Amino acid sequence: MTTVAEIAEIMESRFPPALAEDWDVNGLSVGDPDAEVSRVLFAVDPTLAVVDEAIEVGAQLLVTHHPLMLRGVTGVATTSTKGAAVHRLISHGIALYNAHTNADAAAGGVCDALAEALGISAPMPLLPAADDAAQGTGRIGMLPGPTTLAEFAQHVAEVLPATHHGVRVAGDPDGLVTTVAVVGGSGDAFLEAVRRSGADAYVTADLRHHPASDARELAALGDGRPFLIDVSHYASEWAWLTAAAEHVADAAGVDAVVSTLNTDPWTARYGA
């Protein structure tokens, strides 16, 4: 029987912890490394609903992208959301493991999965790691052929999970798009790197008003590129779950299930 520790080792071989940002938290946060595992649930967020899903599907291990306790936690009483999650997991014999920014940067990780979902061929890191050009922040590559921004944005909406956030666009709808940069999760810190890359369009999440406005003002001084396509944080990272689950299932011989829950926090949208 496979153990929690063995699955953690499989994950860390594929998504090396050394690739994680200094501020990040990764690895096993709840559970016994020696506990036996026959079923694993993969999800983006360790929300209470996802914990309940792990219980319902009979998982002994929950693997998420985001950590449960990224910032300091001084208690795990059931009156807090973190504490309630920890208690539910322990009481049902479920361990919790996460791979966050290491999975973002790794080859075959979050950014590669997003690029593949969008149909980007031969993606390379937008900002390669110093010691390995195949790994690093973001990805950039070519579409199969030129398309308009409007057509590409519609494609993005069709291939990523639907959320009430939707797909927001900044740029000329008729502008041609051939080269695309992507960053899974919050990506406005990389707007300058995208501009320098020469990408026609940039797909990411959580673009804030001022960075996006500044990027579009700068683009207006040139040919209007890069165009911006802003999706929900959850949707930009969801595609990785299937790839990670398949890898663990093949390597560990366990049943790997991908969560069906949409953990984007927004539940409705009104107006245009």
PDB file of C-alpha atoms in Angstrom, residues 13-267:
ATOM      1  CA  SER A  13      10.199  14.796  -7.671  1.00  0.00           C
ATOM      2  CA  ARG A  14       7.896  16.269 -10.327  1.00  0.00           C
ATOM      3  CA  PHE A  15       7.465  19.696  -8.688  1.00  0.00           C
ATOM      4  CA  PRO A  16      10.713  20.358  -6.766  1.00  0.00           C
ATOM      5  CA  PRO A  17      10.233  22.392  -3.570  1.00  0.00           C
ATOM      6  CA  ALA A  18      13.426  24.310  -4.408  1.00  0.00           C
ATOM      7  CA  LEU A  19      11.468  26.104  -7.154  1.00  0.00           C
ATOM      8  CA  ALA A  20       9.076  27.660  -4.631  1.00  0.00           C
ATOM      9  CA  GLU A  21       9.201  31.334  -3.721  1.00  0.00           C
ATOM     10  CA  ASP A  22      10.799  32.171  -0.368  1.00  0.00           C
ATOM     11  CA  TRP A  23       7.494  33.388   1.102  1.00  0.00           C
ATOM     12  CA  ASP A  24       5.577  30.256   0.116  1.00  0.00           C
ATOM     13  CA  VAL A  25       4.393  27.237   2.105  1.00  0.00           C
ATOM     14  CA  ASN A  26       4.414  23.782   0.526  1.00  0.00           C
ATOM     15  CA  GLY A  27       4.300  20.151   1.565  1.00  0.00           C
ATOM     16  CA  LEU A  28       2.384  18.140   4.141  1.00  0.00           C
ATOM     17  CA  SER A  29       0.449  20.335   6.584  1.00  0.00           C
ATOM     18  CA  VAL A  30      -2.017  17.827   8.089  1.00  0.00           C
ATOM     19  CA  GLY A  31      -1.754  14.090   8.613  1.00  0.00           C
ATOM     20  CA  ASP A  32       0.565  11.152   9.238  1.00  0.00           C
ATOM     21  CA  PRO A  33       3.321  10.588   6.638  1.00  0.00           C
ATOM     22  CA  ASP A  34       3.090   6.828   7.298  1.00  0.00           C
ATOM     23  CA  ALA A  35      -0.671   6.610   6.735  1.00  0.00           C
ATOM     24  CA  GLU A  36      -1.777   4.390   3.875  1.00  0.00           C
ATOM     25  CA  VAL A  37      -3.442   5.912   0.818  1.00  0.00           C
ATOM     26  CA  SER A  38      -5.616   4.298  -1.824  1.00  0.00           C
ATOM     27  CA  ARG A  39      -7.473   7.396  -3.069  1.00  0.00           C
ATOM     28  CA  VAL A  40      -6.313  10.992  -3.513  1.00  0.00           C
ATOM     29  CA  LEU A  41      -8.471  14.038  -4.245  1.00  0.00           C
ATOM     30  CA  PHE A  42      -6.868  16.917  -6.175  1.00  0.00           C
ATOM     31  CA  ALA A  43      -8.258  20.466  -5.871  1.00  0.00           C
ATOM     32  CA  VAL A  44      -7.161  24.074  -6.280  1.00  0.00           C
ATOM     33  CA  ASP A  45      -8.249  25.292  -2.824  1.00  0.00           C
ATOM     34  CA  PRO A  46      -8.505  23.557   0.572  1.00  0.00           C
ATOM     35  CA  THR A  47     -11.914  25.057   1.315  1.00  0.00           C
ATOM     36  CA  LEU A  48     -14.328  23.451   3.751  1.00  0.00           C
ATOM     37  CA  ALA A  49     -16.473  22.326   0.817  1.00  0.00           C
ATOM     38  CA  VAL A  50     -13.460  20.615  -0.757  1.00  0.00           C
ATOM     39  CA  VAL A  51     -12.634  18.934   2.565  1.00  0.00           C
ATOM     40  CA  ASP A  52     -16.209  17.640   2.659  1.00  0.00           C
ATOM     41  CA  GLU A  53     -15.786  16.394  -0.923  1.00  0.00           C
ATOM     42  CA  ALA A  54     -12.652  14.496   0.129  1.00  0.00           C
ATOM     43  CA  ILE A  55     -14.684  12.865   2.886  1.00  0.00           C
ATOM     44  CA  GLU A  56     -17.506  11.992   0.473  1.00  0.00           C
ATOM     45  CA  VAL A  57     -15.236  10.372  -2.132  1.00  0.00           C
ATOM     46  CA  GLY A  58     -13.362   8.360   0.500  1.00  0.00           C
ATOM     47  CA  ALA A  59      -9.960   9.981   0.012  1.00  0.00           C
ATOM     48  CA  GLN A  60      -7.156   9.473   2.500  1.00  0.00           C
ATOM     49  CA  LEU A  61      -5.153  12.358   1.036  1.00  0.00           C
ATOM     50  CA  LEU A  62      -6.180  15.773  -0.277  1.00  0.00           C
ATOM     51  CA  VAL A  63      -3.666  17.449  -2.594  1.00  0.00           C
ATOM     52  CA  THR A  64      -4.282  21.130  -3.278  1.00  0.00           C
ATOM     53  CA  HIS A  65      -2.471  23.856  -5.155  1.00  0.00           C
ATOM     54  CA  HIS A  66      -3.005  26.534  -2.535  1.00  0.00           C
ATOM     55  CA  PRO A  67      -1.814  26.040   1.041  1.00  0.00           C
ATOM     56  CA  LEU A  68      -4.297  26.005   3.914  1.00  0.00           C
ATOM     57  CA  MET A  69      -2.043  28.000   6.226  1.00  0.00           C
ATOM     58  CA  LEU A  70       0.031  30.354   4.083  1.00  0.00           C
ATOM     59  CA  ARG A  71       0.195  32.996   6.816  1.00  0.00           C
ATOM     60  CA  GLY A  72       0.787  32.551  10.528  1.00  0.00           C
ATOM     61  CA  VAL A  73      -1.857  30.572  12.384  1.00  0.00           C
ATOM     62  CA  THR A  74      -1.843  30.665  16.183  1.00  0.00           C
ATOM     63  CA  GLY A  75      -4.672  28.225  16.804  1.00  0.00           C
ATOM     64  CA  VAL A  76      -6.824  25.574  15.153  1.00  0.00           C
ATOM     65  CA  ALA A  77     -10.064  25.853  17.104  1.00  0.00           C
ATOM     66  CA  THR A  78     -13.116  24.777  15.126  1.00  0.00           C
ATOM     67  CA  THR A  79     -14.452  28.331  15.391  1.00  0.00           C
ATOM     68  CA  SER A  80     -11.931  29.380  12.693  1.00  0.00           C
ATOM     69  CA  THR A  81     -12.050  28.237   9.083  1.00  0.00           C
ATOM     70  CA  LYS A  82      -8.487  26.856   9.232  1.00  0.00           C
ATOM     71  CA  GLY A  83      -9.201  25.046  12.470  1.00  0.00           C
ATOM     72  CA  ALA A  84     -12.470  23.611  11.202  1.00  0.00           C
ATOM     73  CA  ALA A  85     -10.692  22.267   8.127  1.00  0.00           C
ATOM     74  CA  VAL A  86      -7.895  20.718  10.191  1.00  0.00           C
ATOM     75  CA  HIS A  87     -10.361  19.039  12.569  1.00  0.00           C
ATOM     76  CA  ARG A  88     -12.502  17.641   9.757  1.00  0.00           C
ATOM     77  CA  LEU A  89      -9.443  16.273   7.974  1.00  0.00           C
ATOM     78  CA  ILE A  90      -7.969  14.634  11.082  1.00  0.00           C
ATOM     79  CA  SER A  91     -11.269  13.201  12.285  1.00  0.00           C
ATOM     80  CA  HIS A  92     -11.752  11.471   8.935  1.00  0.00           C
ATOM     81  CA  GLY A  93      -8.170  10.288   8.569  1.00  0.00           C
ATOM     82  CA  ILE A  94      -7.347  12.579   5.632  1.00  0.00           C
ATOM     83  CA  ALA A  95      -3.915  14.124   5.139  1.00  0.00           C
ATOM     84  CA  LEU A  96      -3.437  17.477   3.386  1.00  0.00           C
ATOM     85  CA  TYR A  97      -0.534  18.240   1.050  1.00  0.00           C
ATOM     86  CA  ASN A  98      -0.031  21.210  -1.255  1.00  0.00           C
ATOM     87  CA  ALA A  99       2.281  22.245  -4.099  1.00  0.00           C
ATOM     88  CA  HIS A 100       2.032  25.976  -4.795  1.00  0.00           C
ATOM     89  CA  THR A 101       4.672  28.171  -6.461  1.00  0.00           C
ATOM     90  CA  ASN A 102       6.933  25.172  -7.035  1.00  0.00           C
ATOM     91  CA  ALA A 103       4.129  23.687  -9.149  1.00  0.00           C
ATOM     92  CA  ASP A 104       3.746  27.049 -10.913  1.00  0.00           C
ATOM     93  CA  ALA A 105       7.392  27.087 -12.021  1.00  0.00           C
ATOM     94  CA  ALA A 106       8.049  23.403 -12.680  1.00  0.00           C
ATOM     95  CA  ALA A 107       8.069  21.859 -16.120  1.00  0.00           C
ATOM     96  CA  GLY A 108       4.717  20.142 -16.521  1.00  0.00           C
ATOM     97  CA  GLY A 109       3.243  22.360 -13.829  1.00  0.00           C
ATOM     98  CA  VAL A 110       0.496  24.954 -13.575  1.00  0.00           C
ATOM     99  CA  CYS A 111       1.746  27.299 -16.295  1.00  0.00           C
ATOM    100  CA  ASP A 112       2.445  24.488 -18.756  1.00  0.00           C
ATOM    101  CA  ALA A 113      -1.032  23.063 -18.101  1.00  0.00           C
ATOM    102  CA  LEU A 114      -2.618  26.474 -18.741  1.00  0.00           C
ATOM    103  CA  ALA A 115      -0.621  26.914 -21.956  1.00  0.00           C
ATOM    104  CA  GLU A 116      -1.630  23.465 -23.159  1.00  0.00           C
ATOM    105  CA  ALA A 117      -5.302  24.089 -22.376  1.00  0.00           C
ATOM    106  CA  LEU A 118      -5.195  27.278 -24.472  1.00  0.00           C
ATOM    107  CA  GLY A 119      -3.550  25.522 -27.427  1.00  0.00           C
ATOM    108  CA  ILE A 120      -0.161  27.226 -27.124  1.00  0.00           C
ATOM    109  CA  SER A 121       2.540  25.169 -28.808  1.00  0.00           C
ATOM    110  CA  ALA A 122       6.097  24.637 -27.527  1.00  0.00           C
ATOM    111  CA  PRO A 123       5.720  26.974 -24.527  1.00  0.00           C
ATOM    112  CA  MET A 124       8.895  28.175 -22.845  1.00  0.00           C
ATOM    113  CA  PRO A 125       9.279  29.963 -19.502  1.00  0.00           C
ATOM    114  CA  LEU A 126       8.562  33.675 -19.639  1.00  0.00           C
ATOM    115  CA  LEU A 127      11.240  34.159 -16.953  1.00  0.00           C
ATOM    116  CA  PRO A 128      13.468  31.054 -16.949  1.00  0.00           C
ATOM    117  CA  ALA A 129      14.981  29.797 -13.708  1.00  0.00           C
ATOM    118  CA  ALA A 130      18.657  30.671 -13.336  1.00  0.00           C
ATOM    119  CA  ASP A 131      19.841  27.056 -13.388  1.00  0.00           C
ATOM    120  CA  ASP A 132      17.242  25.474 -15.691  1.00  0.00           C
ATOM    121  CA  ALA A 133      15.830  27.202 -18.761  1.00  0.00           C
ATOM    122  CA  ALA A 134      12.988  24.660 -18.976  1.00  0.00           C
ATOM    123  CA  GLN A 135      11.522  25.855 -15.669  1.00  0.00           C
ATOM    124  CA  GLY A 136      10.562  29.238 -14.312  1.00  0.00           C
ATOM    125  CA  THR A 137       7.786  31.824 -14.138  1.00  0.00           C
ATOM    126  CA  GLY A 138       5.017  31.819 -16.736  1.00  0.00           C
ATOM    127  CA  ARG A 139       5.092  30.453 -20.263  1.00  0.00           C
ATOM    128  CA  ILE A 140       5.169  31.972 -23.750  1.00  0.00           C
ATOM    129  CA  GLY A 141       4.519  30.290 -27.088  1.00  0.00           C
ATOM    130  CA  MET A 142       2.668  30.358 -30.378  1.00  0.00           C
ATOM    131  CA  LEU A 143      -0.921  29.619 -31.298  1.00  0.00           C
ATOM    132  CA  PRO A 144      -1.507  27.224 -34.234  1.00  0.00           C
ATOM    133  CA  GLY A 145      -2.268  30.260 -36.406  1.00  0.00           C
ATOM    134  CA  PRO A 146      -3.194  33.932 -36.191  1.00  0.00           C
ATOM    135  CA  THR A 147      -6.561  34.777 -34.658  1.00  0.00           C
ATOM    136  CA  THR A 148      -8.249  37.925 -33.444  1.00  0.00           C
ATOM    137  CA  LEU A 149      -8.238  38.971 -29.824  1.00  0.00           C
ATOM    138  CA  ALA A 150     -12.013  38.521 -29.696  1.00  0.00           C
ATOM    139  CA  GLU A 151     -11.802  34.995 -31.127  1.00  0.00           C
ATOM    140  CA  PHE A 152      -8.988  34.020 -28.809  1.00  0.00           C
ATOM    141  CA  ALA A 153     -10.778  35.404 -25.745  1.00  0.00           C
ATOM    142  CA  GLN A 154     -13.846  33.371 -26.693  1.00  0.00           C
ATOM    143  CA  HIS A 155     -11.622  30.300 -26.968  1.00  0.00           C
ATOM    144  CA  VAL A 156     -10.214  31.016 -23.498  1.00  0.00           C
ATOM    145  CA  ALA A 157     -13.747  31.209 -22.121  1.00  0.00           C
ATOM    146  CA  GLU A 158     -14.634  27.879 -23.736  1.00  0.00           C
ATOM    147  CA  VAL A 159     -11.648  25.836 -22.559  1.00  0.00           C
ATOM    148  CA  LEU A 160     -11.305  27.118 -18.979  1.00  0.00           C
ATOM    149  CA  PRO A 161     -13.845  26.428 -16.221  1.00  0.00           C
ATOM    150  CA  ALA A 162     -16.769  28.832 -16.328  1.00  0.00           C
ATOM    151  CA  THR A 163     -16.883  31.313 -13.450  1.00  0.00           C
ATOM    152  CA  HIS A 164     -18.904  34.418 -12.644  1.00  0.00           C
ATOM    153  CA  HIS A 165     -15.687  36.391 -13.033  1.00  0.00           C
ATOM    154  CA  GLY A 166     -15.794  35.555 -16.728  1.00  0.00           C
ATOM    155  CA  VAL A 167     -13.055  36.553 -19.160  1.00  0.00           C
ATOM    156  CA  ARG A 168     -12.135  40.241 -19.218  1.00  0.00           C
ATOM    157  CA  VAL A 169     -10.296  41.741 -22.179  1.00  0.00           C
ATOM    158  CA  ALA A 170      -8.294  44.924 -22.761  1.00  0.00           C
ATOM    159  CA  GLY A 171      -7.361  45.705 -26.349  1.00  0.00           C
ATOM    160  CA  ASP A 172      -8.596  45.876 -29.919  1.00  0.00           C
ATOM    161  CA  PRO A 173     -11.051  42.992 -30.475  1.00  0.00           C
ATOM    162  CA  ASP A 174      -9.900  42.784 -34.103  1.00  0.00           C
ATOM    163  CA  GLY A 175      -6.196  42.846 -33.216  1.00  0.00           C
ATOM    164  CA  LEU A 176      -4.275  39.779 -34.398  1.00  0.00           C
ATOM    165  CA  VAL A 177      -2.886  37.363 -31.831  1.00  0.00           C
ATOM    166  CA  THR A 178      -0.185  34.805 -32.596  1.00  0.00           C
ATOM    167  CA  THR A 179       2.163  34.808 -29.595  1.00  0.00           C
ATOM    168  CA  VAL A 180       0.663  34.387 -26.128  1.00  0.00           C
ATOM    169  CA  ALA A 181       2.176  34.646 -22.635  1.00  0.00           C
ATOM    170  CA  VAL A 182       0.470  33.075 -19.631  1.00  0.00           C
ATOM    171  CA  VAL A 183       0.912  33.111 -15.869  1.00  0.00           C
ATOM    172  CA  GLY A 184      -1.358  30.969 -13.721  1.00  0.00           C
ATOM    173  CA  GLY A 185      -2.736  32.820 -10.712  1.00  0.00           C
ATOM    174  CA  SER A 186      -2.013  36.466  -9.893  1.00  0.00           C
ATOM    175  CA  GLY A 187       0.068  37.866 -12.726  1.00  0.00           C
ATOM    176  CA  ASP A 188       0.186  41.656 -12.725  1.00  0.00           C
ATOM    177  CA  ALA A 189       3.739  41.612 -11.297  1.00  0.00           C
ATOM    178  CA  PHE A 190       4.895  40.224 -14.645  1.00  0.00           C
ATOM    179  CA  LEU A 191       3.340  42.797 -16.991  1.00  0.00           C
ATOM    180  CA  GLU A 192       6.725  44.345 -17.794  1.00  0.00           C
ATOM    181  CA  ALA A 193       8.253  40.945 -18.556  1.00  0.00           C
ATOM    182  CA  VAL A 194       5.359  40.238 -20.904  1.00  0.00           C
ATOM    183  CA  ARG A 195       5.857  43.585 -22.638  1.00  0.00           C
ATOM    184  CA  ARG A 196       9.548  42.850 -23.134  1.00  0.00           C
ATOM    185  CA  SER A 197       8.767  39.380 -24.473  1.00  0.00           C
ATOM    186  CA  GLY A 198       6.876  40.767 -27.458  1.00  0.00           C
ATOM    187  CA  ALA A 199       3.781  38.641 -26.776  1.00  0.00           C
ATOM    188  CA  ASP A 200       0.616  39.743 -28.561  1.00  0.00           C
ATOM    189  CA  ALA A 201      -1.610  38.774 -25.634  1.00  0.00           C
ATOM    190  CA  TYR A 202      -1.223  37.963 -21.955  1.00  0.00           C
ATOM    191  CA  VAL A 203      -3.539  35.559 -20.124  1.00  0.00           C
ATOM    192  CA  THR A 204      -3.456  35.657 -16.331  1.00  0.00           C
ATOM    193  CA  ALA A 205      -5.612  36.373 -13.265  1.00  0.00           C
ATOM    194  CA  ASP A 206      -6.163  39.078 -10.660  1.00  0.00           C
ATOM    195  CA  LEU A 207      -5.076  42.019 -12.806  1.00  0.00           C
ATOM    196  CA  ARG A 208      -5.517  45.122 -10.659  1.00  0.00           C
ATOM    197  CA  HIS A 209      -6.735  48.469 -11.960  1.00  0.00           C
ATOM    198  CA  HIS A 210      -3.541  50.520 -11.815  1.00  0.00           C
ATOM    199  CA  PRO A 211      -1.049  47.947 -13.151  1.00  0.00           C
ATOM    200  CA  ALA A 212      -3.435  47.008 -15.965  1.00  0.00           C
ATOM    201  CA  SER A 213      -4.162  50.667 -16.776  1.00  0.00           C
ATOM    202  CA  ASP A 214      -0.456  51.523 -16.822  1.00  0.00           C
ATOM    203  CA  ALA A 215       0.274  48.549 -19.086  1.00  0.00           C
ATOM    204  CA  ARG A 216      -2.429  49.593 -21.538  1.00  0.00           C
ATOM    205  CA  GLU A 217      -1.212  53.208 -21.538  1.00  0.00           C
ATOM    206  CA  LEU A 218       2.286  52.014 -22.364  1.00  0.00           C
ATOM    207  CA  ALA A 219       0.927  49.710 -25.069  1.00  0.00           C
ATOM    208  CA  ALA A 220      -0.875  52.678 -26.638  1.00  0.00           C
ATOM    209  CA  LEU A 221       2.494  54.324 -27.250  1.00  0.00           C
ATOM    210  CA  GLY A 222       3.337  51.398 -29.523  1.00  0.00           C
ATOM    211  CA  ASP A 223       1.174  48.974 -31.507  1.00  0.00           C
ATOM    212  CA  GLY A 224      -1.344  48.377 -28.697  1.00  0.00           C
ATOM    213  CA  ARG A 225       0.217  45.111 -27.524  1.00  0.00           C
ATOM    214  CA  PRO A 226       0.217  43.162 -25.359  1.00  0.00           C
ATOM    215  CA  PHE A 227      -3.521  42.745 -25.139  1.00  0.00           C
ATOM    216  CA  LEU A 228      -4.711  41.631 -21.706  1.00  0.00           C
ATOM    217  CA  ILE A 229      -7.003  38.717 -20.927  1.00  0.00           C
ATOM    218  CA  ASP A 230      -7.950  38.433 -17.252  1.00  0.00           C
ATOM    219  CA  VAL A 231      -9.574  35.217 -15.977  1.00  0.00           C
ATOM    220  CA  SER A 232     -10.434  34.006 -12.487  1.00  0.00           C
ATOM    221  CA  HIS A 233      -7.569  32.834 -10.297  1.00  0.00           C
ATOM    222  CA  TYR A 234      -9.234  29.441  -9.858  1.00  0.00           C
ATOM    223  CA  ALA A 235      -9.833  28.956 -13.590  1.00  0.00           C
ATOM    224  CA  SER A 236      -6.247  29.807 -14.494  1.00  0.00           C
ATOM    225  CA  GLU A 237      -4.895  27.035 -12.262  1.00  0.00           C
ATOM    226  CA  TRP A 238      -7.528  24.315 -12.599  1.00  0.00           C
ATOM    227  CA  ALA A 239      -6.021  22.580 -15.657  1.00  0.00           C
ATOM    228  CA  TRP A 240      -3.002  21.491 -13.600  1.00  0.00           C
ATOM    229  CA  LEU A 241      -5.125  19.210 -11.442  1.00  0.00           C
ATOM    230  CA  THR A 242      -5.700  16.639 -14.176  1.00  0.00           C
ATOM    231  CA  ALA A 243      -2.014  16.447 -15.107  1.00  0.00           C
ATOM    232  CA  ALA A 244      -0.933  16.138 -11.458  1.00  0.00           C
ATOM    233  CA  ALA A 245      -3.594  13.528 -10.705  1.00  0.00           C
ATOM    234  CA  GLU A 246      -2.615  11.416 -13.709  1.00  0.00           C
ATOM    235  CA  HIS A 247       1.046  11.590 -12.727  1.00  0.00           C
ATOM    236  CA  VAL A 248       0.387  10.437  -9.165  1.00  0.00           C
ATOM    237  CA  ALA A 249      -2.025   7.710 -10.273  1.00  0.00           C
ATOM    238  CA  ASP A 250       0.541   6.292 -12.696  1.00  0.00           C
ATOM    239  CA  ALA A 251       3.492   6.573 -10.316  1.00  0.00           C
ATOM    240  CA  ALA A 252       1.813   5.427  -7.099  1.00  0.00           C
ATOM    241  CA  GLY A 253      -0.878   3.064  -8.345  1.00  0.00           C
ATOM    242  CA  VAL A 254      -3.604   4.877  -6.421  1.00  0.00           C
ATOM    243  CA  ASP A 255      -7.011   6.155  -7.434  1.00  0.00           C
ATOM    244  CA  ALA A 256      -6.669   9.884  -8.185  1.00  0.00           C
ATOM    245  CA  VAL A 257      -9.820  12.023  -8.402  1.00  0.00           C
ATOM    246  CA  VAL A 258     -10.062  15.629  -9.599  1.00  0.00           C
ATOM    247  CA  SER A 259     -12.439  17.827  -7.633  1.00  0.00           C
ATOM    248  CA  THR A 260     -15.602  18.909  -9.416  1.00  0.00           C
ATOM    249  CA  LEU A 261     -16.156  21.916  -7.143  1.00  0.00           C
ATOM    250  CA  ASN A 262     -15.722  25.442  -8.463  1.00  0.00           C
ATOM    251  CA  THR A 263     -13.862  27.236  -5.675  1.00  0.00           C
ATOM    252  CA  ASP A 264     -13.898  30.675  -7.272  1.00  0.00           C
ATOM    253  CA  PRO A 265     -15.335  32.841  -4.458  1.00  0.00           C
ATOM    254  CA  TRP A 266     -17.698  34.908  -6.643  1.00  0.00           C
ATOM    255  CA  THR A 267     -21.244  33.566  -6.925  1.00  0.00           C
TER     256      THR A 267
END
